[in-house]
Coordinates of C-alpha atoms and ligand atoms in Angstrom, one line a residue:
Chain A
X363 CA -14.6 -36.1 4.3
X364 CA -11.4 -36.8 2.3
X365 CA -8.3 -34.8 3.1
X366 CA -5.3 -33.9 0.8
X367 CA -1.9 -32.6 1.8
X368 CA -0.7 -29.3 0.3
X369 CA 2.1 -26.8 0.7
X370 CA 4.4 -24.4 -1.1
X371 CA 7.8 -25.4 -2.4
X372 CA 10.6 -23.7 -0.5
X373 CA 12.7 -22.6 -3.5
X374 CA 10.0 -21.3 -5.7
X375 CA 6.9 -20.8 -3.5
X376 CA 5.0 -23.0 -6.0
X377 CA 1.7 -24.5 -4.8
X378 CA 1.9 -28.3 -4.5
X379 CA -0.2 -31.3 -3.5
X380 CA 1.0 -34.7 -2.3
X381 CA 0.6 -37.5 -4.8
X382 CA 1.4 -40.4 -2.5
X383 CA 5.1 -40.5 -3.1
X384 CA 6.1 -36.9 -4.1
X385 CA 4.8 -33.4 -4.6
X386 CA 2.8 -32.4 -7.7
X387 CA 1.9 -29.0 -9.1
X388 CA -1.6 -30.5 -10.0
X389 CA -4.4 -31.0 -7.6
X390 CA -5.7 -33.7 -9.9
X391 CA -2.6 -35.8 -8.8
X392 CA -3.5 -35.5 -5.1
X393 CA -4.2 -38.6 -3.1
X394 CA -6.6 -38.8 -0.2
X395 CA -4.7 -38.9 3.0
X396 CA -6.0 -41.3 5.7
X397 CA -4.9 -41.8 9.3
X398 CA -1.3 -41.6 8.3
X399 CA -1.8 -37.8 7.6
X400 CA -0.4 -36.4 10.8
X401 CA 2.7 -38.6 10.8
X402 CA 3.3 -37.7 7.1
X403 CA 2.9 -34.0 7.9
X404 CA 5.3 -34.3 10.8
X405 CA 7.9 -36.0 8.6
X406 CA 7.5 -33.4 5.9
X407 CA 7.7 -30.5 8.3
X408 CA 10.9 -31.9 9.8
X409 CA 12.4 -32.1 6.3
X410 CA 12.0 -28.3 6.0
X411 CA 11.6 -28.3 2.2
X412 CA 7.9 -27.4 2.0
X413 CA 6.5 -24.3 3.6
X414 CA 3.1 -24.0 5.3
X415 CA 2.2 -27.8 4.8
X416 CA -1.3 -28.5 5.7
X417 CA -4.0 -31.1 5.5
X418 CA -7.1 -29.7 3.9
X419 CA -10.6 -31.0 3.4
X420 CA -11.8 -31.7 -0.1
X421 CA -15.0 -33.1 -1.6
X422 CA -15.3 -35.3 -4.7
X423 CA -13.3 -38.3 -5.9
X424 CA -9.5 -38.7 -6.7
X425 CA -8.6 -36.8 -9.8
X426 CA -11.4 -34.3 -9.3
X427 CA -11.0 -33.2 -5.7
X428 CA -12.4 -29.8 -4.9
X429 CA -11.2 -28.1 -1.7
X430 CA -14.0 -27.0 0.7
X431 CA -12.7 -23.5 1.5
X432 CA -12.6 -20.6 -0.9
X433 CA -9.0 -20.0 0.1
X434 CA -7.9 -23.4 -1.0
X435 CA -9.9 -23.3 -4.2
X436 CA -8.2 -20.0 -5.1
X437 CA -4.8 -21.7 -4.4
X438 CA -5.8 -24.4 -6.9
X439 CA -7.1 -22.1 -9.6
X440 CA -4.7 -19.2 -9.4
X441 CA -5.9 -15.6 -9.0
X442 CA -9.5 -15.5 -10.2
X443 CA -8.8 -12.1 -11.8
X444 CA -5.9 -13.3 -14.0
X445 CA -7.2 -15.9 -16.4
X446 CA -3.8 -15.8 -18.1
X447 CA -2.1 -17.0 -14.9
X448 CA -4.6 -19.8 -14.2
X449 CA -3.0 -22.8 -12.5
X450 CA -5.4 -25.2 -14.2
X451 CA -6.0 -27.3 -11.1
X452 CA -9.4 -25.9 -10.8
X453 CA -11.5 -23.6 -13.0
X454 CA -12.1 -20.1 -11.8
X455 CA -15.8 -20.8 -12.0
X456 CA -15.4 -23.5 -9.4
X457 CA -14.1 -21.0 -6.8
Chain B
X107 CA 15.3 13.9 -5.8
X108 CA 17.4 12.5 -3.1
X109 CA 20.4 10.5 -4.1
X110 CA 22.2 8.0 -1.8
X111 CA 25.5 9.1 -0.3
X112 CA 28.1 6.5 0.5
X113 CA 26.6 5.8 3.9
X114 CA 23.1 5.1 2.5
X115 CA 24.6 2.8 -0.1
X116 CA 26.9 1.0 2.4
X117 CA 23.9 0.3 4.7
X118 CA 21.9 -1.2 1.8
X119 CA 24.9 -3.2 0.5
X120 CA 25.6 -4.6 4.0
X121 CA 22.0 -5.6 4.5
X122 CA 21.7 -7.2 1.1
X123 CA 24.8 -9.2 1.7
X124 CA 23.5 -10.3 5.1
X125 CA 20.2 -11.4 3.7
X126 CA 21.7 -13.1 0.7
X127 CA 23.7 -15.2 3.2
X128 CA 20.5 -16.0 5.2
X129 CA 18.7 -17.0 2.0
X130 CA 21.4 -19.4 0.9
X131 CA 21.6 -20.9 4.4
X132 CA 17.9 -21.5 4.3
X133 CA 18.1 -23.0 0.8
X134 CA 20.8 -25.4 2.1
X135 CA 18.6 -26.3 5.1
X136 CA 21.1 -24.9 7.5
X137 CA 18.4 -22.9 9.2
X138 CA 14.7 -23.8 9.6
X139 CA 11.7 -22.0 8.3
X140 CA 10.9 -20.9 11.8
X141 CA 14.3 -19.3 12.1
X142 CA 14.2 -17.9 8.5
X143 CA 10.7 -16.5 8.4
X144 CA 11.3 -13.4 10.7
X145 CA 14.4 -12.7 8.7
X146 CA 12.7 -12.8 5.3
X147 CA 9.8 -10.7 6.7
X148 CA 12.3 -8.1 7.8
X149 CA 13.3 -8.0 4.1
X150 CA 9.9 -7.6 2.7
X151 CA 9.4 -11.2 1.6
X152 CA 6.1 -12.9 2.5
X153 CA 4.7 -16.2 1.5
X154 CA 1.3 -15.7 0.0
X155 CA -1.3 -18.0 -1.5
X156 CA 0.4 -18.7 -4.8
X157 CA 4.1 -17.9 -4.2
X158 CA 6.4 -15.5 -2.4
X159 CA 5.4 -11.9 -2.5
X160 CA 8.0 -9.1 -2.3
X161 CA 7.2 -5.6 -1.2
X162 CA 9.7 -3.1 -2.3
X163 CA 9.9 0.2 -0.5
X164 CA 9.4 3.4 -2.4
X165 CA 10.3 6.2 0.0
X166 CA 7.6 8.8 0.2
X167 CA 6.3 7.3 -3.0
X168 CA 8.9 9.1 -5.2
X169 CA 10.7 7.3 -8.0
X170 CA 13.1 8.3 -10.8
X171 CA 12.7 7.0 -14.4
X172 CA 15.7 4.7 -13.8
X173 CA 14.1 3.3 -10.7
X174 CA 10.8 2.7 -12.4
X175 CA 12.6 1.0 -15.3
X176 CA 14.3 -1.3 -12.7
X177 CA 10.9 -2.1 -11.2
X178 CA 9.8 -3.1 -14.8
X179 CA 12.9 -5.2 -15.2
X180 CA 12.2 -7.0 -11.9
X181 CA 8.6 -7.7 -13.0
X182 CA 9.8 -9.0 -16.3
X183 CA 12.8 -11.1 -15.1
X184 CA 11.7 -12.3 -11.7
X185 CA 8.0 -12.1 -11.7
X186 CA 5.2 -12.5 -14.2
X187 CA 5.5 -9.2 -16.0
X188 CA 3.5 -7.0 -13.7
X189 CA 3.6 -5.3 -10.3
X190 CA 1.0 -4.0 -7.9
X191 CA 1.3 -0.5 -6.4
X192 CA 0.0 -0.4 -2.9
X193 CA -1.9 1.9 -0.6
X194 CA 1.4 2.6 1.2
X195 CA 3.0 3.9 -2.0
X196 CA 5.1 0.7 -2.3
X197 CA 5.1 -1.9 -5.0
X198 CA 4.5 -5.7 -4.6
X199 CA 5.4 -8.6 -6.8
X200 CA 3.4 -11.7 -6.5
X201 CA 5.4 -14.5 -8.0
X202 CA 8.9 -14.2 -6.6
X203 CA 11.2 -17.3 -6.3
X204 CA 13.4 -17.5 -3.3
X205 CA 16.2 -19.1 -5.3
X206 CA 16.4 -16.0 -7.5
X207 CA 16.1 -13.6 -4.6
X208 CA 19.8 -12.7 -4.3
X209 CA 20.1 -11.5 -7.8
X210 CA 16.9 -9.5 -7.5
X211 CA 18.2 -7.7 -4.4
X212 CA 21.4 -6.9 -6.3
X213 CA 19.4 -5.4 -9.1
X214 CA 17.3 -3.3 -6.8
X215 CA 20.3 -2.0 -4.9
X216 CA 21.9 -0.8 -8.1
X217 CA 19.1 1.9 -8.3
X218 CA 19.2 2.8 -4.5
X219 CA 16.2 0.6 -3.6
X220 CA 15.6 -2.2 -1.2
X221 CA 12.8 -4.1 0.5
X222 CA 13.5 -3.8 4.1
X223 CA 11.2 -2.2 6.6
X224 CA 8.2 -3.1 4.4
X225 CA 7.2 -5.7 7.0
X226 CA 7.8 -6.5 10.6
X227 CA 7.3 -4.4 13.8
X228 CA 9.5 -1.5 12.8
X229 CA 9.1 1.9 11.4
X230 CA 7.8 1.3 7.9
X231 CA 8.4 3.2 4.7
X232 CA 7.6 6.9 5.3
X233 CA 4.7 8.1 3.2
X234 CA 3.9 11.6 1.9
X235 CA 1.9 13.8 -0.4
X236 CA 2.0 12.7 -4.1
X237 CA 1.9 16.4 -5.1
X238 CA 4.8 17.3 -2.9
X239 CA 7.0 20.0 -4.4
X240 CA 4.3 20.9 -6.9
X241 CA 1.1 21.7 -5.0
X242 CA 0.1 25.3 -5.1
X243 CA -1.0 25.2 -1.5
X244 CA 2.0 23.7 0.2
X245 CA 4.3 25.5 2.7
X246 CA 7.4 23.7 1.5
X247 CA 8.3 20.4 0.0
X248 CA 7.6 17.9 2.8
X249 CA 9.9 15.2 1.3
X250 CA 13.2 16.4 2.7
X251 CA 11.7 15.9 6.2
X252 CA 10.4 12.5 5.1
X253 CA 13.8 11.6 3.8
X254 CA 15.4 12.5 7.1
X255 CA 12.9 10.4 8.9
X256 CA 13.8 7.6 6.5
X257 CA 17.5 7.9 7.3
X258 CA 16.8 8.1 11.1
X259 CA 14.5 5.1 11.0
X260 CA 16.5 2.9 8.7
X261 CA 17.6 -0.1 10.8
X262 CA 17.2 2.0 13.9
X263 CA 18.4 -0.4 16.6
X264 CA 16.1 0.7 19.3
X265 CA 13.0 0.6 17.1
X266 CA 13.5 -2.6 15.1
X267 CA 11.4 -4.7 17.5
X268 CA 8.5 -2.4 18.4
X269 CA 5.3 -3.8 19.9
X270 CA 3.8 -3.5 16.4
X271 CA 4.4 -1.9 13.0
X272 CA 4.7 1.8 12.9
X273 CA 3.7 4.1 10.1
X274 CA 4.5 7.8 9.6
X275 CA 3.2 10.2 7.0
X276 CA 4.4 13.8 6.3
X277 CA 2.5 16.5 4.4
X278 CA 2.9 20.3 4.0
X279 CA -0.5 21.6 3.1
X280 CA -3.9 21.9 4.6
X281 CA -5.2 19.6 2.0
X282 CA -4.4 16.1 3.2
X283 CA -3.6 13.7 0.3
X284 CA -1.7 11.2 2.6
X285 CA -4.3 10.4 5.3
X286 CA -2.0 11.6 8.0
X287 CA -4.7 11.4 10.7
X288 CA -4.9 7.7 10.1
X289 CA -1.2 7.0 10.7
X290 CA 0.7 6.2 13.9
X291 CA 2.4 9.6 13.5
X292 CA 1.1 12.2 11.1
X293 CA 3.2 15.3 10.6
X294 CA 1.9 18.5 9.0
X295 CA 4.4 21.1 8.1
X296 CA 3.2 24.6 8.9
X297 CA 4.3 28.1 10.1
X298 CA 3.8 29.6 13.5
X299 CA 2.8 33.2 14.2
X300 CA 6.5 34.3 13.7
X301 CA 6.7 32.5 10.3
X302 CA 9.0 29.8 11.7
X303 CA 8.6 26.3 10.1
X304 CA 7.5 23.4 12.3
X305 CA 5.1 20.5 12.5
X306 CA 1.8 19.8 13.9
X307 CA 2.1 16.3 15.3
X308 CA -0.8 13.8 15.2
X309 CA -0.4 10.5 17.0
X310 CA -2.3 7.3 17.4
X311 CA -4.3 7.2 14.2
X312 CA -4.9 4.0 12.3
X313 CA -7.3 1.7 10.5
X314 CA -7.4 -2.0 10.8
X315 CA -9.3 -3.8 13.5
X316 CA -9.6 -0.8 15.8
X317 CA -9.9 2.3 13.6
X318 CA -8.9 5.6 15.4
X319 CA -8.4 9.1 14.2
X320 CA -5.1 10.5 15.3
X321 CA -5.0 13.2 18.0
X322 CA -2.8 16.3 18.1
X323 CA 0.0 15.6 20.6
X324 CA 1.8 18.9 19.9
X325 CA 0.5 21.7 17.8
X326 CA 4.0 23.0 16.8
X327 CA 7.4 21.5 17.0
X328 CA 10.2 23.4 15.2
X329 CA 11.6 21.6 12.2
X330 CA 15.0 21.5 13.8
X331 CA 13.6 19.3 16.6
X332 CA 11.0 17.1 15.0
X333 CA 13.3 14.1 14.9
X334 CA 14.0 14.0 18.6
X335 CA 10.4 14.6 19.2
X336 CA 9.5 11.6 17.1
X337 CA 12.1 9.7 19.0
X338 CA 10.4 10.6 22.3
X339 CA 7.1 9.4 21.0
X340 CA 8.6 6.1 19.8
X341 CA 10.3 5.7 23.2
X342 CA 7.1 6.1 25.1
X343 CA 5.4 3.7 22.8
X344 CA 8.2 1.1 22.8
X345 CA 8.2 1.1 26.6
X346 CA 4.5 1.0 27.3
X347 CA 2.9 -0.3 24.1
X348 CA 1.1 -3.6 24.7
X349 CA 3.2 -6.6 23.8
X350 CA 0.9 -9.1 25.4
X351 CA -1.9 -8.8 22.8
X352 CA -1.2 -8.3 19.1
X353 CA -4.7 -6.7 18.7
X354 CA -3.9 -4.1 21.3
X355 CA -0.3 -3.5 20.4
X356 CA -0.5 -0.5 18.1
X357 CA 0.2 3.0 19.5
X358 CA -3.4 4.0 19.0
X359 CA -4.4 1.6 21.8
X360 CA -1.8 3.1 24.1
X361 CA -2.9 6.7 23.3
X362 CA -6.5 5.8 23.8
X363 CA -5.9 4.0 27.1
X364 CA -3.7 6.7 28.5
X365 CA -5.7 9.6 27.0
X366 CA -4.0 12.1 24.8
X367 CA -3.1 14.5 27.7
X368 CA -1.3 11.9 29.7
X369 CA 0.4 10.5 26.6
X370 CA 1.5 14.0 25.7
X371 CA 2.8 14.6 29.2
X372 CA 4.9 11.4 29.0
X373 CA 6.3 12.3 25.6
X374 CA 7.2 15.8 26.8
X375 CA 9.0 14.4 29.8
X376 CA 10.9 12.0 27.6
X377 CA 11.7 14.7 25.1
X378 CA 13.0 17.0 27.9
X379 CA 15.7 14.4 28.5
X380 CA 16.3 13.7 24.8
X381 CA 16.3 17.2 23.3
X382 CA 19.6 18.4 24.8
X383 CA 21.4 15.2 23.6
X384 CA 21.9 16.5 20.1
X385 CA 19.9 13.8 18.3
X386 CA 18.5 16.2 15.8
X387 CA 20.3 16.7 12.5
X388 CA 22.6 19.7 12.3
X389 CA 21.4 22.6 10.1
X390 CA 23.9 21.7 7.4
X391 CA 22.4 18.2 7.1
X392 CA 18.9 19.7 6.6
X393 CA 20.3 22.0 4.0
X394 CA 22.1 19.1 2.2
X395 CA 18.9 17.1 1.9
X396 CA 16.7 20.1 1.1
X397 CA 19.1 21.0 -1.7
X398 CA 18.6 17.6 -3.3
X399 CA 14.9 18.3 -3.5
X400 CA 15.5 21.6 -5.1
X401 CA 13.1 23.0 -7.7
X402 CA 13.3 21.3 -11.1
X403 CA 14.8 23.4 -13.8
X404 CA 11.5 25.0 -14.8
X405 CA 11.0 26.5 -18.2
X406 CA 10.1 30.0 -17.1
X407 CA 8.7 30.9 -20.5
X408 CA 6.4 27.9 -20.7
X409 CA 3.0 29.0 -21.9
X410 CA 0.2 28.9 -19.3
X411 CA -2.5 28.0 -21.8
X412 CA -3.9 24.7 -23.0
X413 CA -5.6 23.8 -26.2
X414 CA -8.7 21.8 -25.1
X415 CA -10.3 21.4 -28.5
X416 CA -9.9 17.6 -28.4
X417 CA -12.9 16.6 -26.1
X418 CA -11.3 13.4 -24.8
X419 CA -8.2 15.2 -23.9
X420 CA -10.3 18.0 -22.3
X421 CA -12.1 15.4 -20.2
X422 CA -8.8 13.9 -19.0
X423 CA -7.4 17.3 -18.1
X424 CA -10.6 18.2 -16.2
X425 CA -10.5 15.0 -14.2
X426 CA -6.8 13.9 -13.8
X427 CA -4.8 17.1 -14.1
X428 CA -4.3 19.4 -11.1
X429 CA -2.9 22.9 -10.7
X430 CA 0.8 23.4 -10.3
X431 CA 2.5 26.1 -8.3
X432 CA 4.6 27.0 -11.3
X433 CA 2.8 28.9 -14.1
X434 CA 2.9 26.9 -17.3
X435 CA 3.1 23.6 -15.5
X436 CA 0.5 21.0 -14.3
X437 CA 0.3 17.8 -12.2
X438 CA -0.9 14.8 -14.1
X439 CA -2.3 11.7 -12.4
X440 CA -2.0 8.4 -14.3
X441 CA -5.0 6.2 -13.5
X442 CA -4.1 2.6 -12.7
X443 CA -7.8 1.8 -12.7
X444 CA -8.6 1.2 -16.4
X445 CA -11.9 -0.4 -17.4
X446 CA -11.7 -4.1 -16.4
X447 CA -8.3 -3.7 -14.8
X448 CA -7.0 -4.5 -11.4
X449 CA -6.5 -1.5 -9.1
X450 CA -2.9 -0.6 -8.8
X451 CA -1.5 -3.1 -11.3
X452 CA 0.9 -2.1 -14.0
X453 CA 2.6 -4.3 -16.6
X454 CA 6.4 -4.1 -17.2
X455 CA 5.7 -2.4 -20.5
X456 CA 3.5 0.2 -18.9
X457 CA 6.2 0.9 -16.2
X458 CA 8.8 1.2 -18.9
X459 CA 6.6 3.7 -20.8
X460 CA 5.9 5.7 -17.7
X461 CA 9.7 5.9 -17.0
X462 CA 10.3 7.2 -20.5
X463 CA 7.5 9.7 -20.2
X464 CA 8.7 10.9 -16.9
X465 CA 12.2 11.5 -18.3
X466 CA 10.8 13.2 -21.4
X467 CA 8.1 15.3 -19.9
X468 CA 8.2 15.4 -16.1
X469 CA 11.7 16.2 -14.9
X470 CA 12.4 12.5 -14.3
X471 CA 10.1 12.0 -11.4
X472 CA 7.2 9.7 -10.7
X473 CA 5.0 9.5 -7.6
X474 CA 2.9 6.7 -6.3
X475 CA -0.3 7.7 -4.6
X476 CA -2.0 5.9 -1.7
X477 CA -5.0 5.6 -4.0
X478 CA -2.9 3.2 -6.2
X479 CA -2.3 5.6 -9.0
X480 CA 0.8 7.3 -10.3
X481 CA 1.6 11.0 -10.7
X482 CA 3.9 13.0 -13.0
X483 CA 4.2 16.1 -10.9
X484 CA 6.0 18.6 -13.1
X485 CA 4.6 18.6 -16.7
X486 CA 4.7 21.6 -19.0
X487 CA 1.2 22.4 -20.0
X488 CA 2.5 22.5 -23.6
X489 CA 3.5 18.8 -23.2
X490 CA 0.3 17.6 -21.7
X491 CA -1.3 16.6 -25.0
X492 CA 1.6 14.6 -26.2
X493 CA 1.8 13.0 -22.7
X494 CA -1.9 12.1 -22.8
X495 CA -1.6 10.6 -26.3
X496 CA 1.2 8.3 -25.2
X497 CA -0.6 7.3 -22.0
X498 CA -3.9 6.7 -23.9
X499 CA -2.1 4.3 -26.3
X500 CA -1.1 2.2 -23.3
X501 CA -4.5 2.3 -21.5
X502 CA -3.1 4.7 -18.9
X503 CA -5.3 7.7 -19.6
X504 CA -8.6 6.7 -18.0
X505 CA -10.1 10.0 -16.9
X506 CA -11.6 8.7 -13.6
X507 CA -9.5 10.2 -10.8
X508 CA -11.6 10.2 -7.6
X509 CA -14.7 9.0 -9.4
X510 CA -16.7 5.8 -8.7
X511 CA -14.4 3.6 -10.8
X512 CA -11.2 4.9 -9.1
X513 CA -11.5 2.2 -6.4
X514 CA -8.9 1.2 -3.9
X515 CA -8.8 -2.6 -3.5
X516 CA -6.3 -4.6 -1.6
X517 CA -5.1 -7.9 -3.2
X518 CA -7.7 -9.8 -1.1
X519 CA -8.1 -13.5 -1.4
X520 CA -6.9 -13.6 -5.0
X521 CA -3.4 -13.4 -3.5
X522 CA -3.3 -12.7 0.2
X523 CA -3.0 -15.5 2.8
X524 CA -4.8 -13.5 5.5
X525 CA -7.9 -12.6 3.4
X526 CA -11.4 -13.6 4.2
X527 CA -12.7 -12.7 0.8
X528 CA -11.7 -11.4 -2.6
X529 CA -11.5 -7.6 -3.1
X530 CA -10.5 -7.1 -6.7
X531 CA -13.6 -8.8 -8.3
X532 CA -15.8 -6.6 -6.2
X533 CA -14.0 -3.4 -7.4
X534 CA -14.2 -4.6 -11.0
X535 CA -18.0 -5.4 -10.8
X536 CA -18.8 -2.0 -9.2
X537 CA -16.6 -0.2 -11.8
X538 CA -18.3 -2.2 -14.6
X539 CA -21.8 -1.2 -13.3
X540 CA -20.9 2.5 -13.6
X541 CA -18.8 2.1 -16.7
X542 CA -20.3 5.1 -18.6
X543 CA -18.1 8.1 -18.0
X544 CA -21.0 10.5 -18.1
X545 CA -22.6 8.6 -15.2
X546 CA -19.4 8.6 -13.3
X547 CA -19.0 12.3 -13.8
X548 CA -22.6 12.9 -12.8
X549 CA -22.0 11.0 -9.5
X550 CA -18.9 13.0 -8.9
X551 CA -16.3 12.5 -6.2
X552 CA -16.9 9.1 -4.6
X553 CA -14.2 7.1 -2.9
X554 CA -14.9 3.4 -2.7
X555 CA -12.4 1.3 -0.8
X556 CA -12.3 -2.4 -0.5
X557 CA -10.4 -4.6 2.0
X558 CA -10.3 -8.4 2.0
X559 CA -10.0 -8.6 5.8
X560 CA -10.1 -6.5 8.9
X561 CA -6.4 -5.5 8.5
X562 CA -7.8 -2.8 6.3
X563 CA -5.0 -2.5 3.6
X564 CA -7.8 -1.3 1.3
X565 CA -8.6 1.5 3.7
X566 CA -12.3 0.6 3.9
X567 CA -12.7 2.7 7.1
X568 CA -11.6 5.8 5.1
X569 CA -14.0 5.1 2.2
X570 CA -17.0 7.3 1.4
X571 CA -18.2 3.7 0.8
X572 CA -16.1 1.1 2.5
X573 CA -16.4 -2.6 1.8
X574 CA -14.9 -5.2 4.1
X575 CA -14.6 -8.9 3.2
X576 CA -15.6 -11.2 6.0
X577 CA -15.9 -15.0 6.4
X578 CA -19.4 -16.3 6.7
X579 CA -19.3 -20.0 7.5
X580 CA -16.6 -20.5 4.9
X581 CA -18.2 -18.3 2.3
X582 CA -17.1 -14.9 1.1
X583 CA -19.3 -12.1 2.5
X584 CA -19.0 -8.4 2.5
X585 CA -19.9 -5.7 5.1
X586 CA -20.9 -2.3 3.9
X587 CA -19.6 0.9 5.6
X588 CA -20.4 4.5 4.9
X589 CA -19.1 7.9 5.7
X590 CA -15.3 7.5 5.9
X591 CA -12.7 10.0 4.7
X592 CA -8.9 9.9 4.7
X593 CA -8.6 13.6 3.8
X594 CA -8.3 16.7 6.0
X595 CA -11.9 16.1 7.0
X596 CA -11.0 12.6 8.3
X597 CA -13.8 10.4 9.5
X598 CA -14.3 6.7 10.1
X599 CA -16.9 4.8 8.0
X600 CA -19.5 3.0 10.0
X601 CA -21.2 -0.3 9.3
X602 CA -24.6 0.3 7.7
X603 CA -26.3 -3.0 8.3
X604 CA -26.1 -6.8 7.6
X605 CA -23.6 -8.0 5.1
X606 CA -24.0 -9.3 1.5
X607 CA -22.7 -11.9 -0.8
X608 CA -20.6 -10.9 -3.9
X609 CA -23.6 -9.8 -6.1
X610 CA -25.5 -8.4 -3.2
X611 CA -22.8 -5.9 -2.3
X612 CA -22.7 -4.6 -5.8
X613 CA -26.4 -4.2 -5.8
X614 CA -26.3 -2.4 -2.5
X615 CA -23.7 0.1 -3.8
X616 CA -25.9 0.6 -6.8
X617 CA -28.9 1.4 -4.5
X618 CA -26.8 3.7 -2.3
X619 CA -25.7 5.7 -5.4
X620 CA -29.2 5.8 -6.8
X621 CA -30.5 7.2 -3.5
X622 CA -27.7 9.7 -3.3
X623 CA -28.4 11.0 -6.8
X624 CA -32.0 11.5 -5.9
X625 CA -31.3 13.1 -2.5
X626 CA -28.3 15.4 -3.1
X627 CA -29.1 19.0 -2.5
X628 CA -27.2 20.2 -5.6
X629 CA -25.4 18.5 -8.5
X630 CA -22.1 19.2 -6.9
X631 CA -22.9 18.0 -3.4
X632 CA -20.6 15.0 -2.9
X633 CA -21.9 11.6 -1.8
X634 CA -20.0 12.0 1.5
X635 CA -21.6 15.4 2.1
X636 CA -25.0 14.1 1.4
X637 CA -24.4 11.3 3.8
X638 CA -23.1 13.7 6.5
X639 CA -26.1 16.0 6.0
X640 CA -28.8 13.3 6.1
X641 CA -27.2 10.7 8.3
X642 CA -27.3 6.9 7.8
X643 CA -31.0 6.3 8.1
X644 CA -32.2 7.1 4.6
X645 CA -29.2 5.3 3.1
X646 CA -30.1 2.3 5.2
X647 CA -33.6 2.5 4.1
X648 CA -32.5 2.6 0.4
X649 CA -30.4 -0.5 0.8
X650 CA -32.4 -2.6 3.2
X651 CA -35.9 -1.1 3.1
Ligands
SF4_1434 S1 -6.7 -6.2 4.0 FE1 -6.4 -8.3 4.5 S2 -6.8 -9.4 2.6 FE2 -6.3 -7.3 2.1 S3 -4.1 -7.3 1.6 FE3 -4.5 -6.6 3.8 S4 -4.2 -8.5 4.9 FE4 -4.6 -9.1 2.8

C-alpha cells in the first residue's frame, strides 16, 4: 500500500503533504514515499519546522490518493460540517 | 461582574509576555517542539487536525459585552469568523496561527481575559451555574466564591503539575445546572441549622474513561474556610494521586481506591494542619469580591406581565425563558442549536449582536452554559419581545432549550485529533429527524449528548441518551448509552447494546423515542423518568428486538 508524508506547518498549523521536494497544501501533489520514508521523516523531524509529521497509508494513484483512515480523510477534506471551509484535497463525500 | 485589580492584570501581563517570548523562540527554532508543546498547552494552544486550536477561559462562564465583542474580534481577525462554546463554559477557536498568537494574546488581555489553565494538569477554569445571581432558588450568588477559587488557583505553584487535570464547579441552589457531582470537586452553597453559609463538598466525580459520581467528603464547611479545605483536598490528591498511569490519575480513582471515609480522614488531617495557617481570604477580601457581584441596578417598577399574543414569541418564552428572582425580570437562554447548525458555534456577527443586546437589555452580562448555549440573565420582561425579535433575525431564537434538538456535541473528528468518530453530523442528523417543533415539544425534555471519544467532552455519560464515537476497525462507529443525568438527580448512562454506524445510531435514537412515546405513563413523564421506571429491557427490545 502506498504511503504519503503529511504534517502541519509550524507557523500556521496548515495541513501539508510532501510533494517530493517541498510541502504542498494539496493532497493531489503528494508523492508516494518508498523505503526512504523513515530517513526523510527523521530529517524533517530534526528540522523542527513541521509538527506531527507522519507517514500515512493511502490507496489509489498519484494525483488521486485517498487516505485509508477517516481521520486522515477529514484532514484532507476539512471539517465535514463546514462546506465553506473545505480544503479541496478530498470531497466530503469521500470521507 | 468582577473587574481585575492591578494584581490580576499584572499576573496576566507577565504570563502573556513570558509566553510571547516562548512563541518567538519556537518560531526561530531556538526551542524544539518537544520543549515547546507543554508550554503552549499551558497557554491553551493545541494542535488539532486542521490547525492550532485555542481555548480561551471564561471564568464561571460569565462575560461582559465588551469581552464578547473581543471574542468576536478574535474570531474575525485571527480565525475564520466563528468560535465554538464548549461544555466547560469556555470558547475554542479552530484556525489559529502561531505566528499571530502574540497579537491575539495582547488583544485578549485588554479585556481581562487569557487562555491559561484551559489545558494541562492544573486546576482548570472554574465553572458555575449560568443562572447565578438571577435564579429564584439560590441561596446567594455562587460566583464570588468561584472568583476567589479562580484567584487562588491561578498559577498556583503547588498545583501546576498535578497528577491530572482538575475541575471545580460551584453552585448555590438545589437545582444543579453545573453538573457538580461530575466534577473533581463540586461545591454547593447552603445554610446550616444556624443560618450560617457554607458549602457541601463533593469530591471525585467525573466522566471520561471511568465515570464516577462524586461523593460528599464534607457536608458543611463554612464559607470562610472553603479555600483552605479545597487546598487540603488538592494536597492529598497531589501527594497520592496515581502518576504512574494516566488512566488512573484523576482524583476519582484515588477516592474510589481509598474509599470516601479514608479519603475524608486524610483530608481532615491535612486540613487540621492547614486551617490555622491563615490561608483563607480575610473577610474584607470576601466582601470586596462579593460587592463586585452586587445586584444589577434593577428597575423596581418594571411590569411583571408579558404580552404573549405573538404565538412564536410565546413559544420561545415557554421554552427558553426562566423565572427570575426579581419581579419584572426574566432569564433568557439563547439557543446555539439552530436548525442545521453546529452545537455551540457562533459567528462573529452573532457574538457582536449578543454583546449589543446584553448591553442594551441585560445589564451587560452574558453567560455560557455547559450545554453550549448562552444566557442573558437579567432581562426586563418588558424588553423580552424586542430581544426575541433581534435574536430571531440572527437565527438565535430557536425555542428548543432542553428538547431533543438541544444536543451537546463535542467537536469530534471534524476537528479533534483524539477523536474516534465525528460527533457533529450525528447531532445534526438526529436534530433533523425531529425537526418539527410540535414533535419536539411532545417528546419533552430529552438531553442527548454526543462525544467523539472516551474522553467524554460531550458528556455522553450524563445524557438521557448518550452517544459515544468508537473506532471499529478504522470505521466510525457509535455506542448507545441510556439513563444518564448531570442534574441534581445525577446518574451515569449505561451502554444499551452493540454499537451502530452513522445511520444506524440515528435510527436507534428514533426507535428509542418512538418506544418512549408509546410507553410513558403520562404526557409529562420525561424520557429519563420512563427509562428509570421501566429499566433498560424494553428500550433494548425496541432498538434491537
Ligand atoms: S470527547 Fe474526544 S473527540 Fe470529543 S472533543 Fe473530547 S477529546 Fe475530542
